[in-house]
């Protein structure tokens, strides 16, 4: 595993903090470690910026394409998809947005992980979660700040318009893959959830590293940080020397 010492340290920290958490919190933990942020700071990153950190971490610890599955919407065939990491590396800064709705100007911002976590906890129905999620992004209507009860009073027309405009303000959070079904030839743009797909690779990389620490610590009596500080070439030499 050719991972720089700093990245190894961050990878293991993010992995450890992400273990046992839900999908979104795991992504936040990895992004926090990758970017040198606290968990709270990483919660407030726009989703595109968070996912760019995850892609960078994945790039540093695992070579090769991301493997994913997709169901063809036309015939239902399940496809194996190999996604080059370069297809996921879309760094566009998130910017504030504004939409015109029924004569009103509605200002809004990009989604963050904190919004997604709040929406997950918002209520039993999809409608409640969506209202929470989109409502949190609304900053102002006709220049008047929207907070607290004013968010609850936003009508569906406003929420629909903001929801439709969200991808444009954070392009990195809206990754779609152009897929073609091998069975029926149908082509479509499939949304791709970076956070959901990269955890498994990072998890495997972290467990591999800890396995190497285990073998070398047991053979030589070295401490964890001493093993992690070794270059990949030296670790490989010593692992071969002890027959691990
Ligand atoms: Zn098909």
Short mmCIF file of C-alpha atoms and ligand atoms in Angstrom, two decimals:
data_model
loop_
_atom_site.label_atom_id
_atom_site.label_comp_id
_atom_site.label_asym_id
_atom_site.label_seq_id
_atom_site.Cartn_x
_atom_site.Cartn_y
_atom_site.Cartn_z
CA UNK A 1 0.00 0.00 0.00
CA UNK A 2 1.65 3.21 -1.20
CA UNK A 3 0.16 5.69 1.20
CA UNK A 4 2.14 8.65 2.53
CA UNK A 5 2.71 8.69 6.29
CA UNK A 6 0.43 11.68 6.88
CA UNK A 7 -2.30 10.11 4.77
CA UNK A 8 -1.93 6.80 6.63
CA UNK A 9 -2.41 8.60 9.91
CA UNK A 10 -5.45 10.53 8.62
CA UNK A 11 -6.92 7.49 6.96
CA UNK A 12 -6.84 5.49 10.17
CA UNK A 13 -8.20 8.39 12.23
CA UNK A 14 -11.11 8.95 9.84
CA UNK A 15 -11.83 5.24 9.59
CA UNK A 16 -11.81 4.85 13.37
CA UNK A 17 -14.14 7.80 13.87
CA UNK A 18 -16.43 6.61 11.10
CA UNK A 19 -16.79 3.03 12.38
CA UNK A 20 -20.19 2.25 13.79
CA UNK A 21 -21.71 5.51 12.49
CA UNK A 22 -24.37 5.97 9.82
CA UNK A 23 -23.57 6.59 6.17
CA UNK A 24 -23.51 10.39 6.34
CA UNK A 25 -21.57 10.64 9.62
CA UNK A 26 -18.99 8.19 8.26
CA UNK A 27 -18.46 10.40 5.23
CA UNK A 28 -18.08 13.42 7.52
CA UNK A 29 -15.54 11.59 9.70
CA UNK A 30 -13.42 10.65 6.67
CA UNK A 31 -13.62 14.14 5.19
CA UNK A 32 -12.67 15.68 8.54
CA UNK A 33 -9.58 13.49 8.78
CA UNK A 34 -8.65 13.96 5.11
CA UNK A 35 -8.96 17.74 5.26
CA UNK A 36 -7.58 18.28 8.75
CA UNK A 37 -10.96 19.57 9.98
CA UNK A 38 -12.88 18.87 13.18
CA UNK A 39 -16.00 16.73 12.81
CA UNK A 40 -18.17 19.84 13.38
CA UNK A 41 -16.31 21.81 10.71
CA UNK A 42 -16.66 18.97 8.21
CA UNK A 43 -20.42 18.81 8.95
CA UNK A 44 -20.69 22.33 7.57
CA UNK A 45 -18.79 21.72 4.33
CA UNK A 46 -20.93 21.80 1.18
CA UNK A 47 -21.50 18.21 0.04
CA UNK A 48 -19.35 18.71 -3.06
CA UNK A 49 -16.36 19.88 -1.01
CA UNK A 50 -16.85 16.99 1.42
CA UNK A 51 -16.95 14.46 -1.39
CA UNK A 52 -13.87 15.96 -3.07
CA UNK A 53 -11.96 15.25 0.16
CA UNK A 54 -13.24 11.66 0.13
CA UNK A 55 -12.16 11.19 -3.48
CA UNK A 56 -8.69 12.53 -2.61
CA UNK A 57 -8.41 10.13 0.32
CA UNK A 58 -9.54 7.19 -1.80
CA UNK A 59 -7.02 8.18 -4.48
CA UNK A 60 -4.23 8.19 -1.91
CA UNK A 61 -4.99 4.77 -0.48
CA UNK A 62 -6.50 2.56 -3.20
CA UNK A 63 -5.56 2.31 -6.87
CA UNK A 64 -8.06 1.55 -9.59
CA UNK A 65 -11.69 2.20 -10.43
CA UNK A 66 -14.56 2.35 -7.96
CA UNK A 67 -16.79 -0.70 -8.40
CA UNK A 68 -20.53 -0.07 -8.27
CA UNK A 69 -23.85 -1.66 -9.20
CA UNK A 70 -26.66 0.01 -11.12
CA UNK A 71 -30.11 -1.20 -12.11
CA UNK A 72 -31.18 -0.42 -15.68
CA UNK A 73 -34.40 1.66 -15.41
CA UNK A 74 -35.66 0.22 -18.72
CA UNK A 75 -35.23 -3.54 -18.29
CA UNK A 76 -34.19 -4.00 -14.67
CA UNK A 77 -30.85 -5.66 -15.47
CA UNK A 78 -28.24 -5.21 -12.73
CA UNK A 79 -25.02 -3.81 -14.18
CA UNK A 80 -21.50 -3.92 -12.78
CA UNK A 81 -20.00 -0.48 -13.29
CA UNK A 82 -16.32 0.44 -13.00
CA UNK A 83 -16.06 4.17 -12.31
CA UNK A 84 -12.66 5.83 -12.93
CA UNK A 85 -11.81 8.08 -10.01
CA UNK A 86 -11.25 10.94 -12.45
CA UNK A 87 -15.00 10.83 -13.24
CA UNK A 88 -15.71 11.67 -9.59
CA UNK A 89 -13.18 14.43 -9.23
CA UNK A 90 -15.36 17.44 -9.94
CA UNK A 91 -14.16 20.31 -7.85
CA UNK A 92 -16.50 23.22 -8.30
CA UNK A 93 -16.82 25.68 -5.45
CA UNK A 94 -20.32 25.82 -4.00
CA UNK A 95 -21.85 29.26 -4.44
CA UNK A 96 -24.99 30.92 -3.02
CA UNK A 97 -27.97 30.80 -5.36
CA UNK A 98 -31.17 32.73 -6.03
CA UNK A 99 -34.38 31.70 -7.77
CA UNK A 100 -37.45 33.69 -8.75
CA UNK A 101 -40.69 32.10 -7.50
CA UNK A 102 -44.07 33.72 -8.14
CA UNK A 103 -42.60 37.21 -8.12
CA UNK A 104 -40.41 36.56 -5.07
CA UNK A 105 -36.63 36.31 -4.99
CA UNK A 106 -35.49 33.36 -2.86
CA UNK A 107 -31.85 33.21 -1.78
CA UNK A 108 -30.40 29.87 -0.74
CA UNK A 109 -27.14 28.03 -0.13
CA UNK A 110 -25.74 24.57 -0.95
CA UNK A 111 -26.56 21.53 1.18
CA UNK A 112 -24.20 20.35 3.92
CA UNK A 113 -23.93 17.07 5.83
CA UNK A 114 -25.43 18.86 8.84
CA UNK A 115 -28.57 19.50 6.77
CA UNK A 116 -28.76 15.86 5.71
CA UNK A 117 -28.32 14.62 9.28
CA UNK A 118 -31.02 17.03 10.48
CA UNK A 119 -33.38 15.86 7.74
CA UNK A 120 -32.79 12.22 8.68
CA UNK A 121 -33.89 13.06 12.21
CA UNK A 122 -36.72 15.36 11.13
CA UNK A 123 -39.67 13.07 11.12
CA UNK A 124 -41.34 9.91 10.01
CA UNK A 125 -42.30 10.94 6.49
CA UNK A 126 -40.30 11.73 3.38
CA UNK A 127 -42.20 14.99 3.08
CA UNK A 128 -41.07 16.08 6.56
CA UNK A 129 -37.47 15.17 5.79
CA UNK A 130 -37.56 17.00 2.47
CA UNK A 131 -39.16 20.11 3.98
CA UNK A 132 -36.47 20.12 6.66
CA UNK A 133 -33.64 19.54 4.18
CA UNK A 134 -34.61 22.14 1.61
CA UNK A 135 -35.94 24.63 4.17
CA UNK A 136 -32.59 24.73 5.94
CA UNK A 137 -30.95 25.97 2.71
CA UNK A 138 -33.28 28.93 2.28
CA UNK A 139 -31.51 32.08 3.45
CA UNK A 140 -33.83 34.91 2.44
CA UNK A 141 -37.04 35.81 0.60
CA UNK A 142 -37.01 39.23 -1.07
CA UNK A 143 -33.95 40.13 0.96
CA UNK A 144 -35.58 39.28 4.33
CA UNK A 145 -33.69 36.60 6.27
CA UNK A 146 -35.69 33.40 6.76
CA UNK A 147 -35.14 31.67 10.10
CA UNK A 148 -37.00 29.57 12.66
CA UNK A 149 -40.77 29.64 12.21
CA UNK A 150 -40.44 31.47 8.90
CA UNK A 151 -38.80 28.31 7.50
CA UNK A 152 -41.83 26.25 8.54
CA UNK A 153 -44.10 28.75 6.78
CA UNK A 154 -42.36 28.43 3.40
CA UNK A 155 -44.78 27.14 0.79
CA UNK A 156 -44.19 24.11 -1.42
CA UNK A 157 -43.74 26.29 -4.48
CA UNK A 158 -40.65 27.88 -2.90
CA UNK A 159 -39.27 24.57 -1.64
CA UNK A 160 -39.75 22.91 -5.05
CA UNK A 161 -37.97 25.74 -6.82
CA UNK A 162 -35.04 25.69 -4.39
CA UNK A 163 -34.80 21.90 -4.55
CA UNK A 164 -34.65 22.04 -8.34
CA UNK A 165 -31.93 24.70 -8.24
CA UNK A 166 -29.70 23.05 -5.60
CA UNK A 167 -27.55 20.96 -8.02
CA UNK A 168 -26.50 24.09 -9.90
CA UNK A 169 -24.96 25.76 -6.82
CA UNK A 170 -22.83 22.75 -5.87
CA UNK A 171 -21.92 20.78 -9.01
CA UNK A 172 -19.54 18.50 -7.07
CA UNK A 173 -22.48 17.17 -5.04
CA UNK A 174 -24.46 16.13 -8.11
CA UNK A 175 -22.39 13.48 -9.81
CA UNK A 176 -24.15 11.55 -12.55
CA UNK A 177 -22.67 8.76 -14.60
CA UNK A 178 -23.58 8.23 -18.25
CA UNK A 179 -24.45 4.53 -18.33
CA UNK A 180 -25.58 2.24 -21.14
CA UNK A 181 -27.30 -1.07 -20.39
CA UNK A 182 -25.35 -4.01 -21.81
CA UNK A 183 -28.58 -5.99 -22.22
CA UNK A 184 -31.08 -3.57 -23.79
CA UNK A 185 -28.90 -0.65 -24.88
CA UNK A 186 -30.84 1.91 -22.82
CA UNK A 187 -28.74 4.95 -21.88
CA UNK A 188 -29.30 7.10 -18.80
CA UNK A 189 -27.57 9.42 -16.34
CA UNK A 190 -27.35 7.60 -13.00
CA UNK A 191 -26.82 9.62 -9.81
CA UNK A 192 -23.70 8.41 -7.97
CA UNK A 193 -23.35 8.63 -4.19
CA UNK A 194 -19.63 9.18 -3.58
CA UNK A 195 -19.88 8.81 0.20
CA UNK A 196 -21.73 5.50 0.02
CA UNK A 197 -19.28 3.93 -2.41
CA UNK A 198 -15.92 5.01 -1.04
CA UNK A 199 -16.31 3.82 2.54
CA UNK A 200 -15.83 0.13 1.63
CA UNK A 201 -12.54 0.89 -0.14
CA UNK A 202 -11.24 3.03 2.71
CA UNK A 203 -12.37 0.39 5.21
CA UNK A 204 -10.40 -2.31 3.35
CA UNK A 205 -7.34 -0.07 3.13
CA UNK A 206 -7.44 0.75 6.86
CA UNK A 207 -7.84 -2.91 7.85
CA UNK A 208 -4.95 -3.85 5.52
CA UNK A 209 -2.69 -1.27 7.14
CA UNK A 210 -3.60 -2.43 10.64
CA UNK A 211 -2.89 -6.01 9.57
CA UNK A 212 0.60 -4.92 8.54
CA UNK A 213 1.08 -3.12 11.85
CA UNK A 214 -0.04 -6.26 13.66
CA UNK A 215 2.42 -8.52 11.81
CA UNK A 216 5.40 -6.20 12.22
CA UNK A 217 4.65 -5.21 15.81
CA UNK A 218 4.44 -8.87 16.76
CA UNK A 219 7.61 -9.82 14.89
CA UNK A 220 9.84 -6.89 15.88
CA UNK A 221 8.19 -5.36 18.93
CA UNK A 222 7.77 -2.03 17.09
CA UNK A 223 5.07 0.40 18.16
CA UNK A 224 2.15 1.26 15.88
CA UNK A 225 3.41 4.72 14.99
CA UNK A 226 6.85 3.33 14.18
CA UNK A 227 5.37 0.87 11.71
CA UNK A 228 3.10 3.51 10.15
CA UNK A 229 6.08 5.84 9.72
CA UNK A 230 7.87 3.28 7.53
CA UNK A 231 7.61 3.71 3.76
CA UNK A 232 5.56 1.15 1.86
CA UNK A 233 8.75 -0.35 0.38
CA UNK A 234 10.32 -0.89 3.82
CA UNK A 235 7.12 -2.32 5.28
CA UNK A 236 6.89 -4.73 2.37
CA UNK A 237 10.53 -5.79 2.84
CA UNK A 238 10.07 -6.49 6.54
CA UNK A 239 6.74 -8.25 5.96
CA UNK A 240 8.41 -10.55 3.45
CA UNK A 241 11.35 -11.07 5.82
CA UNK A 242 9.04 -12.33 8.56
CA UNK A 243 6.98 -14.33 6.08
CA UNK A 244 3.76 -12.39 6.75
ZN1 LIG B 1 -31.54 -2.49 -19.79
#
